[in-house]
CSV table of C-alpha atoms and ligand atoms in Angstrom, one decimal:
chain,number,residue,atom,x,y,z
A,153,MET,CA,63.3,-28.5,-39.0
A,154,ARG,CA,61.3,-31.5,-40.4
A,155,PRO,CA,58.1,-31.7,-38.2
A,156,LYS,CA,57.6,-35.6,-37.5
A,157,CYS,CA,56.1,-37.6,-40.0
A,158,GLY,CA,52.4,-38.7,-38.9
A,159,SER,CA,51.8,-35.7,-37.2
A,160,TYR,CA,48.8,-34.2,-38.2
A,161,TRP,CA,50.6,-30.4,-38.8
A,162,THR,CA,52.3,-32.1,-41.3
A,163,VAL,CA,49.6,-34.1,-43.0
A,164,ALA,CA,47.7,-31.0,-43.6
A,165,THR,CA,50.3,-30.2,-46.0
A,166,MET,CA,49.6,-33.5,-47.7
A,167,LEU,CA,45.7,-32.7,-48.8
A,168,PRO,CA,45.9,-31.4,-52.5
A,169,ALA,CA,43.8,-27.9,-51.2
A,170,GLN,CA,46.7,-27.6,-48.9
A,171,SER,CA,49.6,-25.7,-49.6
A,172,ASN,CA,50.9,-23.9,-46.1
A,173,PRO,CA,53.9,-22.8,-45.1
A,174,MET,CA,55.6,-24.7,-42.2
A,175,SER,CA,54.8,-22.0,-40.0
A,176,GLU,CA,51.3,-22.1,-40.6
A,177,LEU,CA,51.0,-26.2,-39.9
A,178,ARG,CA,50.6,-25.7,-36.3
A,179,THR,CA,47.7,-23.9,-36.7
A,180,ASN,CA,46.2,-25.3,-39.7
A,181,PRO,CA,44.9,-29.0,-38.8
A,182,VAL,CA,42.4,-30.7,-40.6
A,183,THR,CA,39.3,-31.8,-38.6
A,184,LEU,CA,37.2,-34.9,-39.6
A,185,SER,CA,34.0,-32.5,-40.7
A,186,MET,CA,36.6,-30.6,-42.9
A,187,TYR,CA,37.6,-33.2,-44.2
A,188,ILE,CA,34.1,-34.8,-44.8
A,189,LEU,CA,33.2,-31.2,-46.3
A,190,GLN,CA,36.3,-31.3,-48.9
A,191,GLN,CA,35.3,-34.8,-50.1
A,192,GLN,CA,31.7,-33.9,-51.0
A,193,HIS,CA,33.3,-30.6,-52.7
A,194,ILE,CA,35.8,-33.2,-54.6
A,195,LYS,CA,33.7,-36.1,-55.2
A,196,ALA,CA,29.9,-34.3,-55.7
A,197,PRO,CA,30.1,-30.8,-55.7
A,198,HIS,CA,26.5,-30.3,-56.6
A,199,ALA,CA,25.4,-32.7,-53.4
A,200,ARG,CA,23.2,-31.1,-50.9
A,201,GLY,CA,25.3,-32.5,-48.3
A,202,ASN,CA,23.3,-35.1,-46.9
A,203,LEU,CA,25.9,-37.7,-46.6
A,204,SER,CA,28.2,-35.0,-44.7
A,205,ILE,CA,25.3,-34.4,-42.1
A,206,LEU,CA,25.2,-38.1,-41.7
A,207,LEU,CA,28.8,-38.9,-41.5
A,208,ASN,CA,29.0,-35.9,-38.7
A,209,ALA,CA,26.4,-37.4,-36.8
A,210,ILE,CA,28.4,-40.4,-36.7
A,211,CYS,CA,31.2,-38.5,-35.8
A,212,VAL,CA,29.4,-36.9,-33.1
A,213,ALA,CA,28.2,-40.5,-31.9
A,214,CYS,CA,31.8,-41.8,-31.7
A,215,LYS,CA,32.9,-38.9,-29.6
A,216,PHE,CA,30.0,-39.8,-27.1
A,217,VAL,CA,30.8,-43.3,-26.7
A,218,GLU,CA,34.9,-42.3,-26.6
A,219,SER,CA,34.1,-40.2,-23.9
A,220,ALA,CA,31.8,-42.9,-22.2
A,221,VAL,CA,34.4,-45.6,-22.5
A,222,ARG,CA,37.0,-43.0,-21.0
A,223,LYS,CA,34.9,-43.0,-18.0
A,224,ALA,CA,33.3,-45.7,-17.8
A,225,GLY,CA,35.1,-47.6,-14.5
A,226,LEU,CA,34.8,-44.1,-12.7
A,227,ALA,CA,31.2,-43.6,-13.6
A,228,GLY,CA,30.4,-47.1,-12.3
A,229,ILE,CA,28.8,-48.5,-15.3
A,230,LEU,CA,30.7,-51.7,-16.1
A,231,GLY,CA,28.8,-54.5,-15.5
A,232,MET,CA,25.9,-56.5,-17.3
A,233,ALA,CA,22.7,-54.8,-18.0
A,234,GLY,CA,20.6,-58.1,-17.7
A,235,SER,CA,19.4,-57.9,-21.1
A,236,ALA,CA,20.4,-60.5,-23.9
A,237,ASN,CA,20.7,-59.3,-27.7
A,238,VAL,CA,19.6,-61.5,-30.7
A,239,GLN,CA,22.3,-63.9,-30.9
A,240,GLY,CA,21.9,-64.6,-27.2
A,241,GLU,CA,25.0,-62.7,-25.5
A,242,ASP,CA,25.1,-60.9,-22.6
A,243,GLN,CA,25.0,-57.2,-23.4
A,244,LYS,CA,27.3,-54.6,-20.8
A,245,LYS,CA,26.0,-51.4,-20.0
A,246,LEU,CA,28.2,-49.6,-22.3
A,247,ASP,CA,26.7,-51.6,-25.3
A,248,VAL,CA,23.2,-50.4,-24.6
A,249,LEU,CA,24.3,-47.0,-23.8
A,250,ALA,CA,26.5,-46.9,-27.2
A,251,ASN,CA,23.5,-48.3,-29.1
A,252,GLU,CA,20.9,-45.8,-28.0
A,253,VAL,CA,23.6,-43.0,-28.9
A,254,PHE,CA,23.9,-43.8,-32.0
A,255,VAL,CA,20.7,-44.9,-32.7
A,256,ASN,CA,19.0,-41.4,-31.2
A,257,LEU,CA,21.8,-39.2,-33.2
A,258,LEU,CA,21.1,-41.2,-36.3
A,259,THR,CA,17.5,-40.7,-36.2
A,260,LYS,CA,17.6,-37.2,-35.5
A,261,CYS,CA,20.2,-36.0,-38.2
A,262,GLY,CA,17.3,-36.3,-40.8
A,263,GLN,CA,19.2,-38.6,-43.3
A,264,CYS,CA,18.2,-41.8,-42.6
A,265,ALA,CA,15.5,-44.4,-43.6
A,266,VAL,CA,16.9,-48.0,-42.0
A,267,LEU,CA,19.2,-48.6,-38.9
A,268,VAL,CA,20.3,-52.1,-38.3
A,269,SER,CA,22.4,-52.3,-35.1
A,270,GLU,CA,24.0,-55.3,-33.6
A,271,GLU,CA,22.2,-54.7,-30.6
A,272,ASP,CA,18.5,-54.8,-32.4
A,273,ASP,CA,16.9,-58.0,-33.1
A,274,GLU,CA,14.8,-55.8,-35.8
A,275,PRO,CA,15.7,-52.7,-37.9
A,276,THR,CA,14.9,-49.6,-37.0
A,277,VAL,CA,12.7,-47.8,-39.5
A,278,ILE,CA,12.9,-43.9,-39.3
A,279,ASP,CA,9.5,-42.1,-39.2
A,280,ALA,CA,8.3,-40.8,-42.8
A,281,ALA,CA,8.8,-36.9,-41.6
A,282,ARG,CA,12.4,-37.8,-40.4
A,283,ARG,CA,13.6,-40.0,-42.9
A,284,GLY,CA,16.1,-39.6,-45.4
A,285,ASP,CA,18.2,-41.3,-48.2
A,286,TYR,CA,20.4,-43.1,-46.1
A,287,CYS,CA,20.4,-46.8,-44.6
A,288,VAL,CA,23.5,-47.5,-41.6
A,289,VAL,CA,24.2,-50.8,-40.4
A,290,PHE,CA,26.4,-50.6,-37.3
A,291,ASP,CA,27.9,-52.7,-34.3
A,292,PRO,CA,28.0,-49.7,-31.7
A,293,LEU,CA,30.4,-51.3,-29.5
A,294,ASP,CA,32.1,-54.2,-30.8
A,295,GLY,CA,34.5,-56.5,-28.6
A,296,SER,CA,32.2,-55.8,-25.8
A,297,SER,CA,34.1,-58.9,-23.6
A,298,ASN,CA,37.2,-56.5,-23.1
A,299,ILE,CA,35.0,-53.7,-21.9
A,300,ASP,CA,35.9,-55.0,-18.0
A,301,CYS,CA,39.5,-55.4,-18.4
A,302,GLY,CA,40.2,-51.9,-20.3
A,303,VAL,CA,41.4,-53.4,-23.5
A,304,SER,CA,40.7,-51.7,-26.9
A,305,ILE,CA,37.0,-51.7,-28.4
A,306,GLY,CA,35.3,-50.1,-31.2
A,307,THR,CA,32.5,-49.3,-33.3
A,308,ILE,CA,31.7,-50.2,-36.9
A,309,TYR,CA,29.6,-48.6,-39.3
A,310,GLY,CA,28.6,-49.0,-42.9
A,311,ILE,CA,26.6,-46.8,-45.2
A,312,TYR,CA,24.1,-47.6,-48.0
A,313,LYS,CA,22.3,-45.0,-50.1
A,314,ARG,CA,18.5,-46.4,-50.6
A,315,ALA,CA,17.4,-46.6,-54.1
A,316,GLN,CA,15.2,-44.0,-55.4
A,317,GLY,CA,11.5,-44.7,-55.3
A,318,CYS,CA,12.5,-48.0,-52.9
A,319,ASP,CA,10.0,-48.2,-49.6
A,320,ALA,CA,12.1,-48.1,-46.4
A,321,THR,CA,12.5,-51.6,-45.5
A,322,VAL,CA,14.9,-54.2,-44.6
A,323,ASP,CA,16.0,-54.8,-48.3
A,324,CYS,CA,17.3,-51.2,-48.5
A,325,VAL,CA,20.3,-53.2,-46.0
A,326,LEU,CA,20.0,-56.7,-47.7
A,327,ARG,CA,22.8,-55.5,-50.6
A,328,PRO,CA,26.3,-56.8,-51.0
A,329,GLY,CA,29.1,-54.9,-49.0
A,330,ARG,CA,30.1,-53.2,-52.6
A,331,GLU,CA,27.1,-51.3,-52.6
A,332,MET,CA,27.7,-49.3,-49.6
A,333,VAL,CA,28.9,-45.6,-50.0
A,334,ALA,CA,31.2,-45.3,-47.0
A,335,ALA,CA,32.3,-47.3,-44.0
A,336,GLY,CA,34.3,-47.3,-41.4
A,337,TYR,CA,35.4,-47.5,-37.5
A,338,CYS,CA,36.4,-46.0,-34.3
A,339,LEU,CA,39.0,-47.5,-32.2
A,340,TYR,CA,38.8,-46.7,-28.5
A,341,GLY,CA,42.3,-47.9,-27.8
A,342,SER,CA,45.4,-46.1,-26.3
A,343,SER,CA,44.8,-43.2,-28.8
A,344,CYS,CA,41.1,-43.0,-30.2
A,345,SER,CA,41.4,-43.5,-34.1
A,346,MET,CA,38.7,-43.2,-36.7
A,347,VAL,CA,39.6,-44.5,-40.4
A,348,LEU,CA,36.8,-43.6,-42.9
A,349,SER,CA,36.4,-44.4,-46.5
A,350,VAL,CA,34.3,-42.5,-48.8
A,351,GLY,CA,34.8,-44.9,-51.7
A,352,GLY,CA,38.5,-43.6,-51.7
A,353,PRO,CA,41.4,-44.7,-49.8
A,354,PRO,CA,40.8,-44.9,-46.2
A,355,ALA,CA,42.0,-41.7,-44.1
A,356,HIS,CA,42.9,-41.9,-40.5
A,357,PHE,CA,42.1,-39.3,-38.2
A,358,THR,CA,43.0,-39.3,-34.0
A,359,LEU,CA,40.7,-37.9,-31.8
A,360,ASP,CA,42.8,-34.3,-30.1
A,361,PRO,CA,41.1,-34.7,-26.2
A,362,SER,CA,42.3,-31.2,-25.9
A,363,LEU,CA,40.2,-29.9,-28.9
A,364,GLY,CA,37.6,-32.5,-29.1
A,365,GLU,CA,38.1,-33.3,-32.7
A,366,PHE,CA,39.0,-35.6,-35.1
A,367,VAL,CA,42.2,-34.6,-36.9
A,368,LEU,CA,43.6,-35.9,-39.9
A,369,THR,CA,46.7,-37.9,-39.1
A,370,SER,CA,46.8,-40.0,-42.3
A,371,PRO,CA,45.2,-39.0,-45.8
A,372,GLN,CA,45.5,-42.3,-47.7
A,373,LEU,CA,45.8,-45.6,-45.5
A,374,SER,CA,47.5,-48.3,-47.7
A,375,VAL,CA,47.4,-51.9,-46.4
A,376,PRO,CA,51.1,-53.2,-46.7
A,377,PRO,CA,51.3,-55.9,-49.5
A,378,ALA,CA,52.6,-58.8,-47.5
A,379,GLY,CA,52.8,-58.8,-43.5
A,380,ALA,CA,54.8,-60.4,-40.6
A,381,ILE,CA,51.8,-60.9,-38.4
A,382,TYR,CA,48.8,-63.5,-38.4
A,383,SER,CA,45.6,-63.0,-36.1
A,384,VAL,CA,43.4,-65.2,-35.1
A,385,ASN,CA,41.7,-66.9,-32.0
A,386,GLU,CA,43.8,-70.1,-31.7
A,387,GLY,CA,42.1,-71.6,-29.0
A,388,ASN,CA,39.4,-72.9,-31.9
A,389,ALA,CA,42.4,-74.8,-33.7
A,390,SER,CA,41.1,-78.1,-33.2
A,391,LEU,CA,37.7,-77.2,-34.9
A,392,TRP,CA,39.0,-75.4,-37.5
A,393,ASP,CA,38.8,-76.7,-41.3
A,394,ALA,CA,42.3,-78.6,-43.0
A,395,ALA,CA,42.9,-75.3,-45.3
A,396,THR,CA,42.8,-73.0,-41.9
A,397,ALA,CA,45.0,-75.3,-40.0
A,398,ARG,CA,47.3,-75.5,-42.6
A,399,TYR,CA,47.5,-72.0,-43.0
A,400,VAL,CA,48.3,-71.1,-39.7
A,401,THR,CA,50.7,-74.0,-39.3
A,402,GLU,CA,52.5,-72.3,-42.2
A,403,CYS,CA,52.8,-68.9,-40.7
A,404,LYS,CA,54.3,-70.4,-37.7
A,405,HIS,CA,56.6,-72.8,-39.9
A,406,PRO,CA,57.1,-71.3,-43.4
A,407,PRO,CA,57.5,-74.0,-45.8
A,408,GLY,CA,60.7,-72.4,-47.6
A,409,GLY,CA,62.4,-72.1,-43.8
A,410,GLY,CA,61.9,-68.1,-44.0
A,411,LYS,CA,60.9,-66.6,-40.8
A,412,PRO,CA,57.8,-67.2,-39.1
A,413,LYS,CA,54.9,-64.5,-38.7
A,414,SER,CA,54.3,-63.2,-35.3
A,415,ALA,CA,50.9,-63.9,-33.5
A,416,ARG,CA,48.8,-61.1,-32.2
A,417,TYR,CA,45.0,-61.2,-31.2
A,418,VAL,CA,43.3,-58.9,-29.2
A,419,GLY,CA,39.8,-60.5,-29.9
A,420,SER,CA,38.5,-56.9,-30.5
A,421,MET,CA,37.9,-56.6,-34.5
A,422,VAL,CA,38.3,-53.2,-34.6
A,423,ALA,CA,41.9,-53.4,-32.9
A,424,ASP,CA,43.0,-56.4,-34.8
A,425,VAL,CA,41.6,-55.1,-38.2
A,426,HIS,CA,43.0,-51.2,-37.4
A,427,ARG,CA,46.7,-53.2,-36.9
A,428,THR,CA,46.6,-55.7,-39.7
A,429,ILE,CA,45.8,-52.0,-41.8
A,430,LEU,CA,48.2,-50.2,-40.6
A,431,TYR,CA,50.9,-53.0,-40.1
A,432,GLY,CA,50.1,-55.6,-42.6
A,433,GLY,CA,49.5,-59.4,-42.3
A,434,VAL,CA,46.2,-61.2,-42.2
A,435,PHE,CA,43.3,-61.3,-39.6
A,436,LEU,CA,41.4,-64.7,-39.7
A,437,TYR,CA,38.1,-65.6,-38.1
A,438,PRO,CA,37.4,-68.8,-39.6
A,439,ALA,CA,33.9,-71.0,-39.7
A,440,ASP,CA,34.7,-74.0,-37.5
A,441,SER,CA,32.9,-77.4,-36.9
A,442,LYS,CA,30.8,-75.5,-34.3
A,443,SER,CA,30.1,-72.5,-35.8
A,444,LYS,CA,29.6,-73.3,-39.5
A,445,LYS,CA,29.2,-69.9,-40.7
A,446,GLY,CA,32.1,-68.4,-38.3
A,447,LYS,CA,31.3,-65.5,-35.6
A,448,LEU,CA,31.3,-62.3,-37.1
A,449,ARG,CA,28.2,-60.7,-39.0
A,450,LEU,CA,28.4,-60.1,-42.6
A,451,LEU,CA,26.4,-57.0,-42.7
A,452,TYR,CA,28.2,-54.4,-39.9
A,453,GLU,CA,31.0,-56.4,-39.3
A,454,CYS,CA,32.6,-57.9,-42.1
A,455,PHE,CA,30.9,-55.8,-45.2
A,456,PRO,CA,32.6,-52.6,-43.5
A,457,MET,CA,36.1,-53.9,-42.7
A,458,ALA,CA,36.1,-55.6,-46.3
A,459,TYR,CA,35.3,-52.2,-48.0
A,460,LEU,CA,38.3,-50.2,-45.9
A,461,VAL,CA,40.7,-52.9,-46.6
A,462,GLU,CA,40.0,-53.3,-50.0
A,463,HIS,CA,40.0,-49.5,-50.2
A,464,GLY,CA,43.3,-49.7,-48.8
A,465,GLY,CA,44.5,-52.2,-51.7
A,466,GLY,CA,44.4,-55.0,-49.5
A,467,ARG,CA,41.6,-58.0,-49.7
A,468,ALA,CA,38.9,-59.6,-48.1
A,469,ILE,CA,37.7,-63.1,-48.7
A,470,ALA,CA,35.2,-65.5,-47.0
A,471,ALA,CA,35.3,-69.5,-46.5
A,472,SER,CA,34.4,-70.0,-50.3
A,473,GLY,CA,37.5,-67.8,-51.5
A,474,LYS,CA,34.7,-65.4,-52.8
A,475,LEU,CA,35.3,-61.9,-52.0
A,476,VAL,CA,33.6,-60.7,-48.9
A,477,LEU,CA,32.2,-57.6,-50.6
A,478,ASP,CA,30.3,-59.5,-53.3
A,479,LEU,CA,28.6,-61.9,-50.9
A,480,GLN,CA,24.7,-61.1,-50.9
A,481,PRO,CA,23.1,-61.0,-47.3
A,482,GLN,CA,19.9,-63.1,-46.3
A,483,ALA,CA,19.4,-61.9,-43.5
A,484,ILE,CA,20.5,-58.7,-41.0
A,485,HIS,CA,22.1,-60.8,-38.7
A,486,GLU,CA,23.9,-63.3,-40.8
A,487,ARG,CA,27.3,-64.4,-39.8
A,488,SER,CA,30.1,-65.0,-42.3
A,489,PRO,CA,33.4,-66.6,-42.4
A,490,ILE,CA,36.5,-64.0,-43.0
A,491,PHE,CA,40.2,-63.8,-44.2
A,492,LEU,CA,41.1,-59.9,-44.6
A,493,GLY,CA,44.5,-58.0,-44.9
A,494,SER,CA,47.7,-57.8,-47.0
A,495,LYS,CA,47.1,-58.8,-50.8
A,496,ALA,CA,50.0,-61.8,-50.6
A,497,ASP,CA,48.7,-62.8,-47.2
A,498,VAL,CA,44.9,-63.5,-48.3
A,499,ASP,CA,46.2,-65.0,-51.6
A,500,ARG,CA,47.8,-67.8,-50.0
A,501,VAL,CA,45.1,-68.4,-47.9
A,502,GLU,CA,43.0,-68.4,-50.9
A,503,ALA,CA,44.8,-70.7,-52.7
A,504,LEU,CA,45.0,-73.5,-49.9
A,505,LEU,CA,40.7,-73.0,-49.4
A,506,ARG,CA,40.5,-73.9,-53.2
A,507,ASP,CA,42.9,-76.6,-53.0
A,508,ALA,CA,40.6,-78.1,-50.3
A,509,ALA,CA,37.5,-77.3,-52.3
B,618,AHM,P1,30.9,-58.8,-30.2
B,618,AHM,O1,30.2,-57.9,-31.0
B,618,AHM,O2,30.3,-59.6,-29.4
B,618,AHM,O3,31.5,-57.9,-29.3
B,618,AHM,O4,31.8,-60.0,-30.3
B,618,AHM,C1,32.8,-59.5,-31.8
B,618,AHM,C2,33.9,-59.7,-31.6
B,618,AHM,C3,35.2,-59.4,-32.5
B,618,AHM,O5,35.3,-58.0,-32.3
B,618,AHM,C4,36.2,-60.2,-32.6
B,618,AHM,O6,37.1,-60.2,-33.6
B,618,AHM,C5,35.6,-61.5,-32.1
B,618,AHM,O7,34.6,-61.3,-31.4
B,618,AHM,C6,36.5,-62.3,-30.9
B,618,AHM,O8,35.7,-63.7,-30.6
B,618,AHM,P2,36.7,-64.7,-30.1
B,618,AHM,O9,36.5,-64.0,-28.6
B,618,AHM,O10,35.7,-65.7,-30.2
B,618,AHM,O11,38.1,-64.6,-30.3
B,619,MG,MG1,30.5,-57.2,-32.9
């Protein structure tokens, strides 16, 4: 009997290094840690394993946050912490907790030089004694407005390698997203998913709560070339520019009289992008007349998601029609409009943006 497609027992056979007889599959899952080591072996057999150590620290931090998210209501830790972050937004207690876990684990793993978190106004520069070669930009708990109602939230991260001889300063991370060496997200949803790219097609892992391990459920995600879903906060429609408004109108009333796209919008970027990667379609957070640069942060929200989508065969552009990954950040908390998803859908957005320019 064929095991169900998508279960991690079957996926183990899809990896080049595996050739398991069917009877062995149940007892031979591929965990995230094993995958990271495999990737190191394939891509950099002589590497010292420092990136692997760093990725494992991120994996542990995500498991910690997942556990806190699942217990949040029970533990009575929902609600405001009474502090505000650099964007002037209220922080939830879980945001603070997630940030502390990430900063602590990334500091202790000994592989980082500079950390940039959405929750911290300034970058964290790691002490020389514990400093490593990597810089991590992250949003420890994105979609925080969804915490109190139990809707999906997530963690987003991107990793740069420090240029040799480069001081540990903010310049280490003020670089185009294309220079990242890895990026990923963890979705705390109806199941807990980790999607990671270390420069190749994104791999998808699902947390097996009984094992406490992320297990490979799809070794190569690829964004469908076109999709039937559009995802945008339409409450802002009256503030949009003409090109964005026209694109969304086309989604609802296709010019040739085709089938309209369905609207889906969670309001958590990780959930909306995860669905877009799996099902196809387009996710938009455009600029508008109130938020001239959009809402989402370039460094730790747009770059990692654009990196994953591009490595999965999709596209991610900014308002200028420029590829998001080619943008040069000027400040760590800078924002950018973003349009990402299936190639055909983003191509259409791009054509409308160009016509309007
Ligand atoms: P956050 O970092 O404060 O959680 O805000 C980012 C979130 C994204 O996850 C999501 O795509 C967006 O904000 C939703 O914004 P809006 O409520 O304006 O639609
Ligand atoms: Mg965020």
